[in-house]
Short mmCIF file of C-alpha atoms in Angstrom, two decimals:
data_model
loop_
_atom_site.label_atom_id
_atom_site.label_comp_id
_atom_site.label_asym_id
_atom_site.label_seq_id
_atom_site.Cartn_x
_atom_site.Cartn_y
_atom_site.Cartn_z
CA MET A 1 70.17 126.97 184.93
CA SER A 2 70.74 130.25 186.37
CA ASN A 3 67.56 132.68 186.53
CA GLN A 4 68.95 135.35 184.51
CA VAL A 5 67.93 135.36 180.77
CA LYS A 6 70.34 135.03 178.05
CA ASN A 7 70.05 137.28 175.39
CA ILE A 8 70.47 135.62 172.11
CA ALA A 9 71.82 137.22 168.85
CA ILE A 10 70.90 135.12 165.78
CA LEU A 11 72.94 135.54 162.68
CA GLY A 12 70.74 134.31 160.09
CA SER A 13 67.41 134.07 161.59
CA THR A 14 65.41 133.41 158.53
CA GLY A 15 67.12 130.48 157.51
CA SER A 16 66.27 126.98 158.67
CA ILE A 17 68.78 127.02 161.75
CA GLY A 18 67.78 130.54 162.58
CA THR A 19 63.73 129.55 162.37
CA GLN A 20 64.47 126.60 164.52
CA THR A 21 66.43 128.52 167.19
CA LEU A 22 63.40 131.18 167.41
CA ASP A 23 61.19 127.74 168.02
CA VAL A 24 63.31 126.87 171.04
CA ILE A 25 63.32 130.68 172.35
CA ARG A 26 59.77 130.82 171.97
CA TRP A 27 59.27 127.36 173.96
CA ASN A 28 61.79 128.76 176.57
CA SER A 29 60.93 132.52 176.73
CA ASN A 30 62.08 132.34 180.42
CA LEU A 31 65.29 131.14 179.56
CA PHE A 32 66.14 132.91 176.14
CA ARG A 33 65.29 136.32 174.50
CA ALA A 34 66.03 137.14 170.59
CA PHE A 35 68.36 140.20 171.38
CA LEU A 36 69.53 140.53 167.62
CA LEU A 37 68.02 139.15 164.18
CA THR A 38 69.86 139.31 161.14
CA ALA A 39 68.56 138.17 157.69
CA HIS A 40 70.50 138.44 154.20
CA SER A 41 67.70 139.33 152.15
CA ASN A 42 64.33 137.97 153.34
CA ALA A 43 62.86 141.10 154.63
CA ASP A 44 59.28 139.65 155.19
CA LEU A 45 60.41 136.88 157.31
CA LEU A 46 62.57 139.50 159.27
CA ILE A 47 59.61 141.76 159.84
CA SER A 48 57.30 138.92 160.97
CA GLN A 49 59.88 137.52 163.18
CA ALA A 50 60.82 141.08 164.94
CA ILE A 51 57.11 141.82 165.37
CA GLU A 52 56.70 138.67 167.23
CA PHE A 53 60.30 138.73 169.30
CA VAL A 54 60.30 142.36 169.49
CA PRO A 55 64.47 142.39 169.64
CA GLU A 56 66.81 145.39 170.53
CA TYR A 57 68.05 145.33 166.81
CA ALA A 58 67.02 144.02 163.36
CA ILE A 59 69.49 143.96 160.48
CA ILE A 60 68.87 143.33 157.00
CA CYS A 61 72.04 142.71 155.01
CA ASP A 62 70.32 143.75 151.57
CA GLN A 63 70.55 147.53 151.92
CA SER A 64 67.84 148.10 149.35
CA LYS A 65 65.27 146.57 151.42
CA TYR A 66 66.30 148.81 154.57
CA GLN A 67 63.54 151.55 154.24
CA GLU A 68 60.98 148.49 153.82
CA VAL A 69 62.16 146.93 157.30
CA LYS A 70 62.41 150.23 159.11
CA GLN A 71 58.93 151.32 158.02
CA ALA A 72 57.24 147.99 158.92
CA LEU A 73 58.86 147.88 162.39
CA ALA A 74 58.66 151.87 163.27
CA HIS A 75 55.96 151.21 165.63
CA LEU A 76 58.14 149.08 167.79
CA PRO A 77 61.27 149.89 169.94
CA ILE A 78 63.52 148.14 167.67
CA GLN A 79 66.77 149.52 166.11
CA VAL A 80 66.70 148.68 161.99
CA LEU A 81 70.10 148.69 160.47
CA ALA A 82 71.59 147.63 157.19
CA GLY A 83 74.68 146.15 155.68
CA HIS A 84 77.09 143.23 156.59
CA GLN A 85 79.26 145.83 158.88
CA ALA A 86 76.10 146.64 160.84
CA ILE A 87 76.17 142.82 161.94
CA ILE A 88 79.77 143.26 162.56
CA ASP A 89 79.57 146.20 164.82
CA THR A 90 76.35 145.00 166.61
CA VAL A 91 77.32 141.38 167.91
CA THR A 92 79.65 143.18 170.40
CA HIS A 93 76.94 144.87 172.24
CA PRO A 94 77.63 144.23 176.11
CA GLU A 95 74.05 142.90 176.61
CA ILE A 96 74.46 140.09 174.11
CA THR A 97 75.19 136.54 176.01
CA VAL A 98 75.17 134.20 173.16
CA VAL A 99 76.10 134.84 169.56
CA LEU A 100 74.35 131.84 167.16
CA THR A 101 76.00 131.98 163.83
CA ALA A 102 73.86 130.54 161.12
CA MET A 103 74.92 132.81 158.48
CA VAL A 104 75.37 131.07 155.22
CA GLY A 105 78.71 130.37 154.07
CA PHE A 106 82.04 132.84 154.35
CA ALA A 107 79.72 135.75 155.47
CA GLY A 108 79.56 134.17 158.76
CA LEU A 109 83.53 134.46 159.58
CA GLU A 110 84.16 138.44 160.11
CA PRO A 111 81.03 138.53 162.52
CA THR A 112 82.10 135.45 164.42
CA ILE A 113 85.48 137.02 164.99
CA ALA A 114 84.10 140.32 166.32
CA ALA A 115 82.04 138.41 168.69
CA ILE A 116 84.77 136.46 170.00
CA LYS A 117 87.06 139.44 170.36
CA ALA A 118 84.17 140.91 172.31
CA GLY A 119 84.12 137.80 174.69
CA LYS A 120 80.88 136.32 173.43
CA ASP A 121 80.12 132.71 173.61
CA ILE A 122 79.45 131.38 170.39
CA ALA A 123 77.06 128.75 169.19
CA LEU A 124 78.42 127.89 166.02
CA ALA A 125 75.91 126.62 163.13
CA ASN A 126 78.06 128.26 160.37
CA LYS A 127 80.81 125.52 159.70
CA GLU A 128 82.58 127.83 156.89
CA THR A 129 83.84 129.84 159.67
CA LEU A 130 86.44 127.29 161.11
CA VAL A 131 86.78 125.65 157.52
CA VAL A 132 88.16 128.98 156.16
CA ALA A 133 90.17 130.05 159.40
CA GLY A 134 90.03 127.62 162.11
CA ASP A 135 93.41 128.30 163.23
CA ILE A 136 92.76 131.84 163.68
CA VAL A 137 89.44 131.50 164.98
CA THR A 138 90.26 128.86 167.69
CA ALA A 139 93.24 130.87 168.86
CA LEU A 140 91.20 134.06 169.34
CA ALA A 141 88.62 131.77 171.23
CA LYS A 142 91.29 130.47 173.49
CA GLN A 143 92.90 133.93 174.02
CA HIS A 144 89.28 135.74 175.04
CA GLU A 145 88.29 132.56 177.03
CA VAL A 146 85.33 132.22 174.72
CA LYS A 147 83.24 128.74 174.63
CA ILE A 148 82.46 127.60 171.17
CA SER A 149 79.37 124.94 171.34
CA PRO A 150 78.69 123.52 167.72
CA VAL A 151 75.24 123.28 166.49
CA ASP A 152 75.69 120.91 163.93
CA SER A 153 74.28 117.67 164.84
CA GLU A 154 77.39 115.60 164.09
CA HIS A 155 79.65 118.06 166.00
CA SER A 156 76.93 118.56 168.79
CA ALA A 157 77.18 114.46 169.07
CA ILE A 158 80.68 114.54 169.55
CA PHE A 159 80.71 117.72 171.91
CA GLN A 160 78.03 115.41 174.01
CA CYS A 161 80.16 112.39 173.99
CA LEU A 162 83.19 114.14 175.52
CA VAL A 163 81.49 115.57 178.45
CA GLY A 164 83.23 113.84 181.58
CA GLU A 165 86.09 112.76 179.32
CA ASP A 166 88.40 115.91 180.03
CA ASN A 167 91.41 113.69 180.68
CA ASN A 168 90.96 111.06 178.27
CA PRO A 169 92.52 111.58 174.91
CA ILE A 170 90.36 111.16 171.62
CA GLU A 171 91.55 108.24 169.57
CA LYS A 172 89.33 108.81 166.42
CA LEU A 173 86.25 110.62 165.74
CA ILE A 174 83.60 108.72 163.55
CA ILE A 175 81.20 111.35 161.69
CA THR A 176 78.17 109.94 160.12
CA ALA A 177 76.67 111.00 157.04
CA SER A 178 73.38 109.98 155.77
CA GLY A 179 74.73 109.40 152.34
CA GLY A 180 72.06 112.35 150.84
CA PRO A 181 69.51 111.60 148.11
CA PHE A 182 72.23 109.86 145.70
CA ARG A 183 73.60 107.34 148.02
CA GLY A 184 74.53 104.26 145.76
CA ARG A 185 73.90 105.78 142.72
CA SER A 186 76.62 106.03 139.81
CA LEU A 187 78.55 108.67 138.07
CA ASP A 188 76.33 108.07 134.99
CA PHE A 189 73.38 108.72 137.01
CA LEU A 190 74.87 111.93 138.84
CA ALA A 191 75.68 113.34 135.36
CA ASN A 192 71.93 113.91 134.62
CA VAL A 193 70.51 114.98 138.04
CA THR A 194 68.78 118.13 138.42
CA ARG A 195 68.59 120.79 141.26
CA GLU A 196 65.31 119.30 142.16
CA ASP A 197 66.55 115.87 142.69
CA ALA A 198 69.38 117.20 144.69
CA LEU A 199 67.18 119.19 146.86
CA LYS A 200 65.02 116.11 148.45
CA HIS A 201 66.97 115.17 151.33
CA PRO A 202 65.80 111.90 152.62
CA ASN A 203 66.13 112.67 156.22
CA TRP A 204 66.81 116.49 157.07
CA VAL A 205 64.89 119.51 156.30
CA MET A 206 67.71 122.15 155.31
CA GLY A 207 68.31 125.29 153.49
CA ALA A 208 69.19 125.03 149.77
CA LYS A 209 72.80 125.22 150.09
CA ILE A 210 73.56 122.68 152.84
CA THR A 211 71.26 120.38 150.95
CA ILE A 212 73.19 120.47 147.61
CA ASP A 213 76.32 120.20 149.94
CA SER A 214 74.80 116.99 151.52
CA ALA A 215 73.83 115.49 148.27
CA SER A 216 77.62 115.74 146.85
CA LEU A 217 78.98 115.06 150.43
CA MET A 218 81.03 118.33 150.46
CA ASN A 219 78.81 119.10 153.77
CA LYS A 220 80.79 116.19 155.25
CA GLY A 221 84.03 117.25 153.96
CA LEU A 222 83.54 120.77 155.44
CA GLU A 223 82.47 118.80 158.76
CA VAL A 224 85.57 117.10 158.58
CA ILE A 225 87.74 119.88 158.79
CA GLU A 226 85.72 121.89 161.27
CA ALA A 227 86.23 118.86 163.52
CA LYS A 228 89.76 119.31 163.29
CA TRP A 229 89.73 122.52 164.88
CA LEU A 230 86.78 122.01 167.41
CA PHE A 231 88.24 119.00 168.80
CA ASP A 232 92.05 119.54 168.01
CA VAL A 233 92.60 116.32 166.12
CA GLU A 234 94.41 115.29 162.85
CA ALA A 235 92.95 114.24 159.78
CA ASP A 236 93.71 110.58 160.10
CA GLN A 237 91.73 110.53 163.36
CA ILE A 238 88.48 111.38 161.53
CA GLU A 239 86.39 108.73 159.71
CA VAL A 240 83.40 109.12 157.81
CA ILE A 241 80.87 106.39 157.74
CA VAL A 242 77.60 106.49 155.87
CA HIS A 243 74.49 105.73 158.07
CA PRO A 244 71.42 106.07 156.27
CA GLN A 245 68.76 106.33 159.06
CA SER A 246 70.37 109.40 160.43
CA ILE A 247 69.96 108.29 164.12
CA VAL A 248 73.50 107.83 165.02
CA HIS A 249 74.76 111.33 164.85
CA SER A 250 78.41 110.65 165.58
CA LEU A 251 80.60 108.33 167.68
CA LEU A 252 83.81 108.97 169.73
CA GLN A 253 86.55 106.36 170.12
CA PHE A 254 88.99 106.26 173.16
CA ARG A 255 92.36 104.98 173.54
CA ASP A 256 91.24 101.80 175.16
CA GLY A 257 88.88 101.04 172.33
CA SER A 258 85.68 102.22 174.08
CA ILE A 259 83.23 103.99 171.68
CA LYS A 260 80.47 106.62 172.95
CA ALA A 261 77.64 107.57 170.38
CA GLN A 262 74.81 110.18 170.74
CA LEU A 263 71.56 108.88 169.30
CA GLY A 264 68.26 110.68 168.38
CA LEU A 265 65.56 111.24 166.08
CA PRO A 266 66.90 113.91 163.30
CA ASP A 267 65.83 117.00 164.48
CA MET A 268 68.21 119.97 164.67
CA LYS A 269 66.33 121.64 167.53
CA LEU A 270 67.86 119.53 169.95
CA PRO A 271 71.55 120.65 169.22
CA ILE A 272 70.53 124.20 168.77
CA GLN A 273 68.75 123.90 172.52
CA TYR A 274 72.00 121.93 173.72
CA ALA A 275 74.52 124.76 172.35
CA LEU A 276 72.44 127.42 174.41
CA THR A 277 72.14 125.45 177.71
CA TYR A 278 75.19 123.51 177.72
CA PRO A 279 76.27 122.20 180.42
CA GLU A 280 72.76 121.89 181.52
CA ARG A 281 69.79 119.85 179.68
CA ILE A 282 65.99 121.41 179.80
CA PRO A 283 62.75 119.57 179.27
CA THR A 284 61.63 119.27 175.83
CA ASN A 285 58.14 117.92 174.24
CA PHE A 286 60.45 116.50 171.09
CA LYS A 287 59.27 113.07 169.88
CA ARG A 288 61.40 110.60 171.43
CA PHE A 289 63.37 107.87 169.52
CA SER A 290 62.34 104.28 170.05
CA PHE A 291 64.76 101.22 169.07
CA THR A 292 61.59 99.23 168.12
CA ASP A 293 60.67 101.77 165.55
CA TYR A 294 64.11 101.29 163.68
CA PRO A 295 65.31 97.53 164.21
CA ASN A 296 68.13 97.75 161.56
CA LEU A 297 70.67 100.59 161.83
CA THR A 298 73.03 100.13 158.91
CA PHE A 299 76.67 101.69 158.16
CA GLU A 300 78.80 101.60 155.27
CA LYS A 301 81.70 103.27 153.77
CA PRO A 302 81.38 106.29 151.66
CA ASP A 303 82.03 106.07 147.95
CA LEU A 304 85.03 108.42 147.28
CA GLU A 305 85.38 107.74 143.60
CA THR A 306 81.69 108.86 142.73
CA PHE A 307 81.45 111.68 145.45
CA ARG A 308 84.85 113.21 144.85
CA ASN A 309 84.10 116.15 147.11
CA LEU A 310 84.74 114.27 150.43
CA SER A 311 88.26 113.11 149.20
CA LEU A 312 88.98 116.80 148.06
CA ALA A 313 88.45 118.00 151.67
CA TYR A 314 90.67 115.42 152.98
CA THR A 315 93.36 116.27 150.95
CA ALA A 316 92.64 120.14 151.45
CA LEU A 317 92.70 119.47 155.34
CA LYS A 318 96.02 117.68 154.88
CA GLN A 319 97.59 120.26 152.92
CA GLY A 320 96.48 122.88 155.17
CA GLY A 321 97.35 126.61 155.05
CA ASN A 322 94.49 128.51 152.89
CA MET A 323 93.53 125.35 150.84
CA PRO A 324 90.51 124.80 153.09
CA CYS A 325 89.49 128.27 152.23
CA ILE A 326 89.95 127.51 148.71
CA ILE A 327 87.59 124.69 148.63
CA ASN A 328 84.80 126.58 150.53
CA ALA A 329 84.99 129.72 148.06
CA ALA A 330 84.82 127.19 144.97
CA ASN A 331 82.24 124.99 146.56
CA GLU A 332 79.96 128.16 147.24
CA ILE A 333 80.38 129.34 143.70
CA ALA A 334 79.87 125.77 142.47
CA VAL A 335 76.56 125.10 144.21
CA ALA A 336 75.06 128.44 143.41
CA GLY A 337 76.12 127.70 139.70
CA PHE A 338 74.27 124.29 140.16
CA LEU A 339 71.28 125.89 141.79
CA ASP A 340 71.02 128.25 138.90
CA ARG A 341 70.96 125.40 136.53
CA LYS A 342 74.19 126.86 135.01
CA ILE A 343 76.39 123.60 135.47
CA GLY A 344 75.70 120.11 136.05
CA PHE A 345 76.14 118.22 139.80
CA LEU A 346 79.66 116.48 138.58
CA THR A 347 80.82 119.85 137.40
CA MET A 348 80.78 121.15 141.06
CA SER A 349 83.67 118.95 141.84
CA SER A 350 85.70 119.79 138.76
CA ILE A 351 85.47 123.25 139.51
CA ILE A 352 86.80 122.83 143.00
CA GLU A 353 89.66 120.91 142.01
CA GLU A 354 90.60 123.37 139.46
CA CYS A 355 90.69 126.14 141.84
CA MET A 356 92.54 123.95 144.26
CA GLN A 357 95.22 123.61 141.44
CA LYS A 358 95.10 127.12 140.22
CA ILE A 359 94.87 129.45 143.29
CA ASN A 360 98.13 130.56 145.02
CA PHE A 361 98.70 128.34 147.99
CA ILE A 362 99.66 129.98 151.30
CA ALA A 363 101.09 127.97 154.09
CA ASN A 364 100.75 130.31 156.99
CA PRO A 365 97.90 132.88 155.96
CA THR A 366 96.78 135.61 157.84
CA LEU A 367 93.15 136.93 158.02
CA THR A 368 93.89 138.92 155.23
CA ASP A 369 95.17 136.50 153.21
CA TYR A 370 92.19 134.33 153.81
CA LEU A 371 89.89 137.29 152.77
CA ASN A 372 91.87 137.71 149.62
CA THR A 373 92.16 133.95 148.71
CA ASP A 374 88.24 133.88 149.29
CA LYS A 375 87.79 136.93 146.80
CA GLU A 376 90.35 135.30 144.25
CA THR A 377 88.99 132.05 144.61
CA ARG A 378 85.36 132.95 143.66
CA ILE A 379 86.29 135.18 140.79
CA PHE A 380 88.17 132.36 139.28
CA ALA A 381 85.27 129.85 139.92
CA GLN A 382 82.98 132.52 138.00
CA ASN A 383 85.07 132.76 135.19
CA TYR A 384 85.64 129.03 134.97
CA ILE A 385 81.86 128.43 134.66
CA GLN A 386 81.42 131.20 132.23
CA GLN A 387 84.01 129.71 129.98
CA LEU A 388 82.45 126.33 130.01
CA PRO A 389 81.02 125.12 126.51
CA SER A 390 77.29 125.71 126.27
CA LYS A 391 76.36 122.03 125.83
CA ALA A 392 77.84 121.48 129.72
CA LEU A 393 75.18 124.16 130.98
CA GLN A 394 72.07 122.45 130.10
CA PHE A 395 70.63 121.52 133.56
#
């Protein structure tokens, strides 16, 4: 790599991806500097991160915690700001090299767009950005000659498999899924699972929202939509296959029938690091994979009847327009409702399907249309939950 240190803006530094990104920066301080750190509401962790890494900026979205963060960092040369707009304004700073977007959900869209318009390369961990407005985001990236490097392990795997294949069209993407904690379970079983059950992912350590999405297979549905925009393919070129060991992170099939796969132990720090160093690879002390430790790698079809979210995501992708935006917003409200014990696990799919049927469809949406669709869907989904009979809320 060049000797110039890359200034990294980490949007969502206190989440799972954000903290692991700081691990990568800590181990490679000769290559990277944490220039901007942002948190939604975790002031304590943001303060401790800022004290260690001394970024130029620390931003807390929750404005009620601004004074707490500002006072704690007053002895350091750090500009402390508050609010979502502060993030949108600051990601355009001329000294920032790469913006790693790890904010949860729809909140990552506007900062990512602002960074792209400012010519910043993007390390994309916020899949909702492309799910909601993939057409706008990819067009802007092309217009501003911005590189989008995926951080999701599955999309990073495909990204890595594409290296050296510039002139070879993709025939099919095969995205792997662990199957989550409820693989092989029936609808009757899922009707009674708790938030604690759903938060026990067998292979990955992730934030609460993405862990629930993984349990419901909505995470895989969102990844299918994201893949369409990242790799310029159609829905029928994307296959999902369940791979419980989470060693084969995804596969890429070419028109001659050849398949390339990227393998490795389930550790998000590798795709994070690759997104920051691409096209180069740098040494790591990560644990190495051994085939003898995994003599059986298995694959199976996903159960689309039991886990309807994946099927709903394919439907939204094929319909296009603002439909992926609708399912994303509906899912965020549904997951929050499940985590708050307001609804059952299976009710999440019902909420999403109801929103798909009731929210106004727009075939060629603008950014304003996407923002309005998101707001309208959230209100509808919240009202839907409030109107459910009380017996459906005992979870």
